[in-house]
Amino acid sequence: MAGLNVSLCFFFATFALCQAARRVSKALLPAGAYASFAREAMRMLVELGPWARGFGPDLLLTLLFLLFLVHGATFDGASANPAVSLQELLLAEAPLLGTLLKLAAQGLGMQAACVLTRLYWSWELNDLHVLQNLMAEHCSSALSTTVPHGTLVEGACAFFFHLTLLRFRNSLPIYRVPAVALLVTVMAYIAGPFTSAFFNPALAASVTFRCSGHTLLEYAQVYWLGPLTGMVLAVLLYHGHLPRLFQRNLFYSQKSKYRVPRGKPAPGPGDTQMPAEGCRGREPGRRGVGQQPRSSS
């Protein structure tokens, strides 16, 4: 219980530190710089700072659900996920320069979070921190399956995650935040034994890329290619196309919003002339076509 209390204190201290840094950055930096850079770095601190192992799966899932609840309620428009930033780019909701700035901020936040976490572990406030310090240089890989299967797992998790984001993007936070947090927790429970269910390229690069067991290329295939592919497929399924690249809808037909009323077809020009000619042929005093004039004798 003492170890749990220490971890919870670290969680809330990290959250308070990031919120304070976010407010200071928002007050001092220009609006564009804060929107694209500072808040992304702060969100990465919240995302990566409390990351730790050593507890049971039920407690870890509870902490993960709590983390995403807090993240969803206070994220201030930041994603802390390079795949989400690239999704906004594909949806033509963010410019290329702003997206590159966000990716740089996420990388900076990732490094800052790792330094903060290792510094906290170095204080050795409980036995778990002592173990973490001993394992810091010789960590084990989070990938516990084959590379193709791991890529499929990470891609499927990212697909459902981004599809949920697209579905609830215009919903009220009271519905969107718990739905996303619950989905992430469920996917972590199902896919966690195989890949730890990161579906976040920055988080995976920080936690497991330096661990032995697989090459950098294999890690990139599972934790970068898999989530990015899942994100692209989610956008294609939801919108039918990638707005940034092309406008033609590949999956769904574009129906006209104006409905033509059903009924008898309007008469054409030929239909209006035929009855008139027939009537002229039966008019009194008119001779039909081909009739010879009568003799007066």
Coordinates of C-alpha atoms in Angstrom, one line a residue:
M1 CA 0.0 0.0 0.0
A2 CA 2.9 2.3 0.7
G3 CA 4.2 1.9 -2.8
L4 CA 0.8 2.7 -4.2
N5 CA 0.5 5.8 -2.2
V6 CA 3.9 7.0 -3.5
S7 CA 2.9 6.3 -7.1
L8 CA -0.4 8.1 -6.6
C9 CA 1.5 11.1 -5.1
F10 CA 3.8 11.1 -8.1
F11 CA 0.8 11.0 -10.4
F12 CA -0.9 14.0 -8.9
A13 CA 2.3 15.9 -8.5
T14 CA 3.1 15.4 -12.1
F15 CA -0.3 16.5 -13.1
A16 CA -0.1 19.6 -10.9
L17 CA 3.4 20.4 -12.3
C18 CA 2.2 20.1 -15.9
Q19 CA -0.9 22.2 -15.3
A20 CA 1.2 25.0 -13.7
A21 CA 3.7 24.9 -16.6
R22 CA 0.8 25.0 -19.0
R23 CA -0.7 28.1 -17.5
V24 CA 2.7 29.8 -17.4
S25 CA 3.4 28.9 -21.0
K26 CA 0.0 30.1 -22.1
A27 CA 0.6 33.5 -20.4
L28 CA 4.1 34.0 -21.6
L29 CA 4.3 32.4 -25.1
P30 CA 2.5 33.7 -28.2
A31 CA -0.8 32.0 -28.9
G32 CA 0.5 30.1 -31.9
A33 CA 3.6 28.8 -30.1
Y34 CA 1.6 27.7 -27.1
A35 CA -1.1 26.0 -29.2
S36 CA 1.4 24.0 -31.3
F37 CA 4.3 23.4 -29.0
A38 CA 4.1 24.1 -25.2
R39 CA 0.8 22.3 -24.4
E40 CA 1.9 19.2 -26.4
A41 CA 5.1 19.0 -24.4
M42 CA 3.1 19.4 -21.2
R43 CA 0.6 16.7 -22.2
M44 CA 3.5 14.3 -22.9
L45 CA 4.7 14.9 -19.3
V46 CA 1.3 13.8 -18.0
E47 CA 1.1 10.9 -20.4
L48 CA 4.6 9.5 -19.7
G49 CA 5.4 10.7 -16.2
P50 CA 3.2 8.3 -14.2
W51 CA 4.2 5.3 -16.4
A52 CA 5.5 2.5 -14.1
R53 CA 5.3 -1.2 -13.6
G54 CA 5.3 -3.6 -10.7
F55 CA 1.6 -3.6 -9.6
G56 CA -1.1 -6.1 -10.5
P57 CA -3.0 -5.8 -13.7
D58 CA -6.3 -4.8 -12.0
L59 CA -4.6 -1.9 -10.3
L60 CA -2.7 -0.9 -13.4
L61 CA -5.9 -0.8 -15.5
T62 CA -7.6 1.3 -12.8
L63 CA -4.7 3.8 -12.9
L64 CA -4.8 3.8 -16.7
F65 CA -8.5 4.6 -16.7
L66 CA -8.0 7.4 -14.2
L67 CA -5.1 8.7 -16.2
F68 CA -7.2 9.0 -19.4
L69 CA -10.1 10.5 -17.5
V70 CA -7.8 13.2 -16.2
H71 CA -6.1 13.6 -19.6
G72 CA -9.4 13.9 -21.4
A73 CA -10.8 16.4 -19.0
T74 CA -7.7 18.7 -19.0
F75 CA -6.0 18.1 -22.3
D76 CA -6.7 21.6 -23.6
G77 CA -6.7 20.5 -27.2
A78 CA -3.4 18.6 -27.1
S79 CA -3.2 15.0 -28.1
A80 CA 0.1 13.7 -26.7
N81 CA 0.0 11.2 -29.6
P82 CA 1.8 11.7 -33.0
A83 CA -0.9 9.5 -34.7
V84 CA -3.6 11.9 -33.6
S85 CA -1.6 14.9 -34.8
L86 CA -1.2 13.2 -38.2
Q87 CA -4.9 12.4 -38.3
E88 CA -5.7 16.1 -37.9
L89 CA -3.3 16.8 -40.8
L90 CA -5.0 14.2 -43.0
L91 CA -8.4 15.7 -42.1
A92 CA -7.1 19.1 -43.3
E93 CA -7.8 20.5 -39.8
A94 CA -4.1 21.4 -39.1
P95 CA -1.4 22.9 -41.3
L96 CA 1.8 21.1 -42.1
L97 CA 4.0 23.5 -40.2
G98 CA 1.8 23.3 -37.1
T99 CA 1.8 19.5 -37.3
L100 CA 5.6 19.3 -37.5
L101 CA 5.8 21.7 -34.5
K102 CA 3.5 19.4 -32.5
L103 CA 5.6 16.3 -33.4
A104 CA 8.7 18.1 -32.2
A105 CA 6.9 19.1 -29.0
Q106 CA 5.8 15.5 -28.4
G107 CA 9.4 14.3 -28.8
L108 CA 10.6 17.0 -26.4
G109 CA 7.9 16.1 -23.9
M110 CA 8.8 12.4 -24.2
Q111 CA 12.4 13.1 -23.3
A112 CA 11.5 15.4 -20.5
A113 CA 9.1 12.8 -19.1
C114 CA 11.7 10.1 -19.1
V115 CA 14.2 12.3 -17.3
L116 CA 11.5 13.3 -14.7
T117 CA 10.5 9.6 -14.1
R118 CA 14.1 8.4 -13.8
L119 CA 14.9 11.2 -11.4
Y120 CA 12.0 10.3 -9.3
W121 CA 13.0 6.6 -9.3
S122 CA 16.5 7.6 -8.2
W123 CA 15.1 8.9 -4.9
E124 CA 14.2 5.2 -4.1
L125 CA 11.1 6.1 -2.0
N126 CA 10.0 2.4 -2.0
D127 CA 11.2 -1.0 -3.0
L128 CA 9.7 -0.7 -6.5
H129 CA 11.9 2.3 -7.3
V130 CA 15.0 0.3 -6.2
L131 CA 13.9 -2.4 -8.7
Q132 CA 13.3 0.1 -11.4
N133 CA 16.7 1.6 -11.0
L134 CA 18.3 -1.9 -11.3
M135 CA 16.3 -2.7 -14.4
A136 CA 16.7 0.7 -16.0
E137 CA 19.7 -0.3 -18.1
H138 CA 18.5 -3.9 -18.8
C139 CA 14.8 -3.5 -19.5
S140 CA 12.8 -6.2 -21.1
S141 CA 10.9 -5.7 -24.4
A142 CA 7.2 -5.0 -24.2
L143 CA 6.7 -7.0 -27.4
S144 CA 5.8 -10.6 -26.4
T145 CA 4.7 -12.0 -29.7
T146 CA 5.9 -12.1 -33.3
V147 CA 6.5 -8.9 -35.3
P148 CA 3.6 -9.5 -37.8
H149 CA 1.2 -10.4 -35.0
G150 CA 2.3 -7.4 -32.9
T151 CA 1.9 -5.1 -35.9
L152 CA -1.7 -6.4 -36.4
V153 CA -2.5 -5.9 -32.7
E154 CA -1.2 -2.4 -32.5
G155 CA -2.9 -1.5 -35.8
A156 CA -6.3 -2.9 -34.6
C157 CA -6.0 -1.0 -31.3
A158 CA -5.2 2.3 -33.1
F159 CA -8.0 1.6 -35.6
F160 CA -10.7 1.4 -32.9
F161 CA -9.1 4.2 -30.9
H162 CA -9.2 6.7 -33.8
L163 CA -12.6 5.5 -35.0
T164 CA -13.9 6.3 -31.5
L165 CA -12.2 9.7 -31.6
L166 CA -13.9 10.5 -34.9
R167 CA -17.3 9.3 -33.7
F168 CA -17.3 11.3 -30.5
R169 CA -15.4 14.3 -31.7
N170 CA -18.5 16.5 -31.6
S171 CA -20.0 15.0 -28.5
L172 CA -20.1 16.5 -25.1
P173 CA -17.0 15.9 -22.9
I174 CA -19.2 14.1 -20.3
Y175 CA -19.8 11.4 -22.9
R176 CA -16.6 11.5 -25.0
V177 CA -14.0 11.4 -22.1
P178 CA -15.4 8.3 -20.3
A179 CA -16.0 6.5 -23.6
V180 CA -12.4 7.0 -24.8
A181 CA -11.0 6.1 -21.3
L182 CA -13.0 2.9 -21.1
L183 CA -12.0 1.9 -24.7
V184 CA -8.3 2.4 -23.9
T185 CA -8.6 0.4 -20.7
V186 CA -10.4 -2.5 -22.4
M187 CA -7.8 -2.6 -25.2
A188 CA -5.0 -2.5 -22.7
Y189 CA -6.6 -5.5 -21.0
I190 CA -7.0 -7.5 -24.2
A191 CA -3.8 -6.5 -26.1
G192 CA -1.6 -5.8 -23.2
P193 CA -0.1 -9.3 -22.9
F194 CA 1.1 -9.1 -26.5
T195 CA 2.4 -5.6 -27.1
S196 CA 1.4 -3.6 -24.0
A197 CA -1.2 -1.8 -26.2
F198 CA 0.6 1.5 -26.6
F199 CA -0.9 2.5 -30.0
N200 CA 1.1 5.7 -29.4
P201 CA 4.4 6.0 -31.3
A202 CA 5.9 8.5 -28.8
L203 CA 5.0 6.4 -25.8
A204 CA 6.3 3.2 -27.3
A205 CA 9.5 4.8 -28.4
S206 CA 10.1 6.1 -24.9
V207 CA 9.3 2.9 -23.0
T208 CA 10.5 0.0 -25.1
F209 CA 12.6 1.0 -28.1
R210 CA 15.8 0.9 -26.1
C211 CA 15.1 -2.5 -24.6
S212 CA 16.8 -5.6 -25.9
G213 CA 15.0 -8.4 -27.6
H214 CA 14.2 -6.8 -31.0
T215 CA 15.8 -4.6 -33.5
L216 CA 14.9 -0.9 -34.0
L217 CA 13.3 -1.8 -37.4
E218 CA 11.1 -4.4 -35.8
Y219 CA 10.0 -2.0 -33.1
A220 CA 9.3 0.7 -35.7
Q221 CA 7.2 -1.8 -37.7
V222 CA 5.1 -2.8 -34.7
Y223 CA 4.8 0.5 -32.8
W224 CA 5.0 3.1 -35.6
L225 CA 3.7 1.4 -38.8
G226 CA 0.9 -0.5 -37.0
P227 CA -0.7 2.5 -35.3
L228 CA -0.3 4.8 -38.3
T229 CA -1.9 2.2 -40.6
G230 CA -4.8 1.8 -38.2
M231 CA -5.3 5.5 -38.0
V232 CA -5.4 5.9 -41.8
L233 CA -7.9 3.0 -42.1
A234 CA -10.1 4.6 -39.5
V235 CA -10.2 7.9 -41.4
L236 CA -10.9 6.1 -44.7
L237 CA -13.8 4.1 -43.1
Y238 CA -15.3 7.1 -41.4
H239 CA -15.0 9.7 -44.2
G240 CA -14.6 7.5 -47.2
H241 CA -11.5 9.5 -48.3
L242 CA -8.5 11.4 -47.0
P243 CA -9.4 15.1 -47.2
R244 CA -5.8 16.4 -47.3
L245 CA -4.9 14.2 -50.3
F246 CA -8.0 13.9 -52.4
Q247 CA -11.7 14.9 -52.3
R248 CA -13.2 12.0 -54.2
N249 CA -15.2 9.7 -51.9
L250 CA -14.0 6.1 -52.4
F251 CA -16.5 4.2 -50.3
Y252 CA -19.7 6.2 -50.1
S253 CA -21.8 7.6 -53.0
Q254 CA -22.5 11.3 -52.9
K255 CA -26.3 11.7 -52.9
S256 CA -27.9 14.9 -54.0
K257 CA -29.7 16.8 -51.2
Y258 CA -32.5 17.9 -53.6
R259 CA -35.1 15.2 -54.2
V260 CA -37.0 15.1 -57.5
P261 CA -40.7 14.6 -56.9
R262 CA -42.1 11.4 -58.5
G263 CA -45.0 11.7 -61.0
K264 CA -45.9 11.5 -64.6
P265 CA -43.2 12.8 -66.9
A266 CA -43.8 16.3 -68.3
P267 CA -44.9 16.2 -72.0
G268 CA -42.2 16.9 -74.5
P269 CA -42.3 19.2 -77.5
G270 CA -43.4 16.4 -79.8
D271 CA -46.2 15.4 -77.5
T272 CA -47.7 18.9 -77.6
Q273 CA -47.7 19.2 -81.4
M274 CA -49.5 15.9 -82.2
P275 CA -52.8 16.7 -80.5
A276 CA -52.9 20.1 -82.0
E277 CA -52.5 18.7 -85.6
G278 CA -55.3 16.3 -84.9
C279 CA -57.6 19.0 -83.7
R280 CA -56.8 21.1 -86.7
G281 CA -57.8 18.3 -89.0
R282 CA -61.2 18.0 -87.4
E283 CA -62.0 21.7 -87.3
P284 CA -65.0 22.7 -89.5
G285 CA -64.1 24.5 -92.6
R286 CA -60.6 23.0 -92.6
R287 CA -59.6 20.4 -95.2
G288 CA -57.6 17.4 -94.2
V289 CA -54.3 16.7 -95.6
G290 CA -54.5 15.2 -99.1
Q291 CA -58.2 16.1 -99.7
Q292 CA -59.1 17.5 -103.1
P293 CA -61.1 20.7 -103.3
R294 CA -64.7 20.1 -104.2
S295 CA -66.1 21.4 -107.5
S296 CA -68.7 24.1 -107.3
S297 CA -70.7 22.6 -110.2

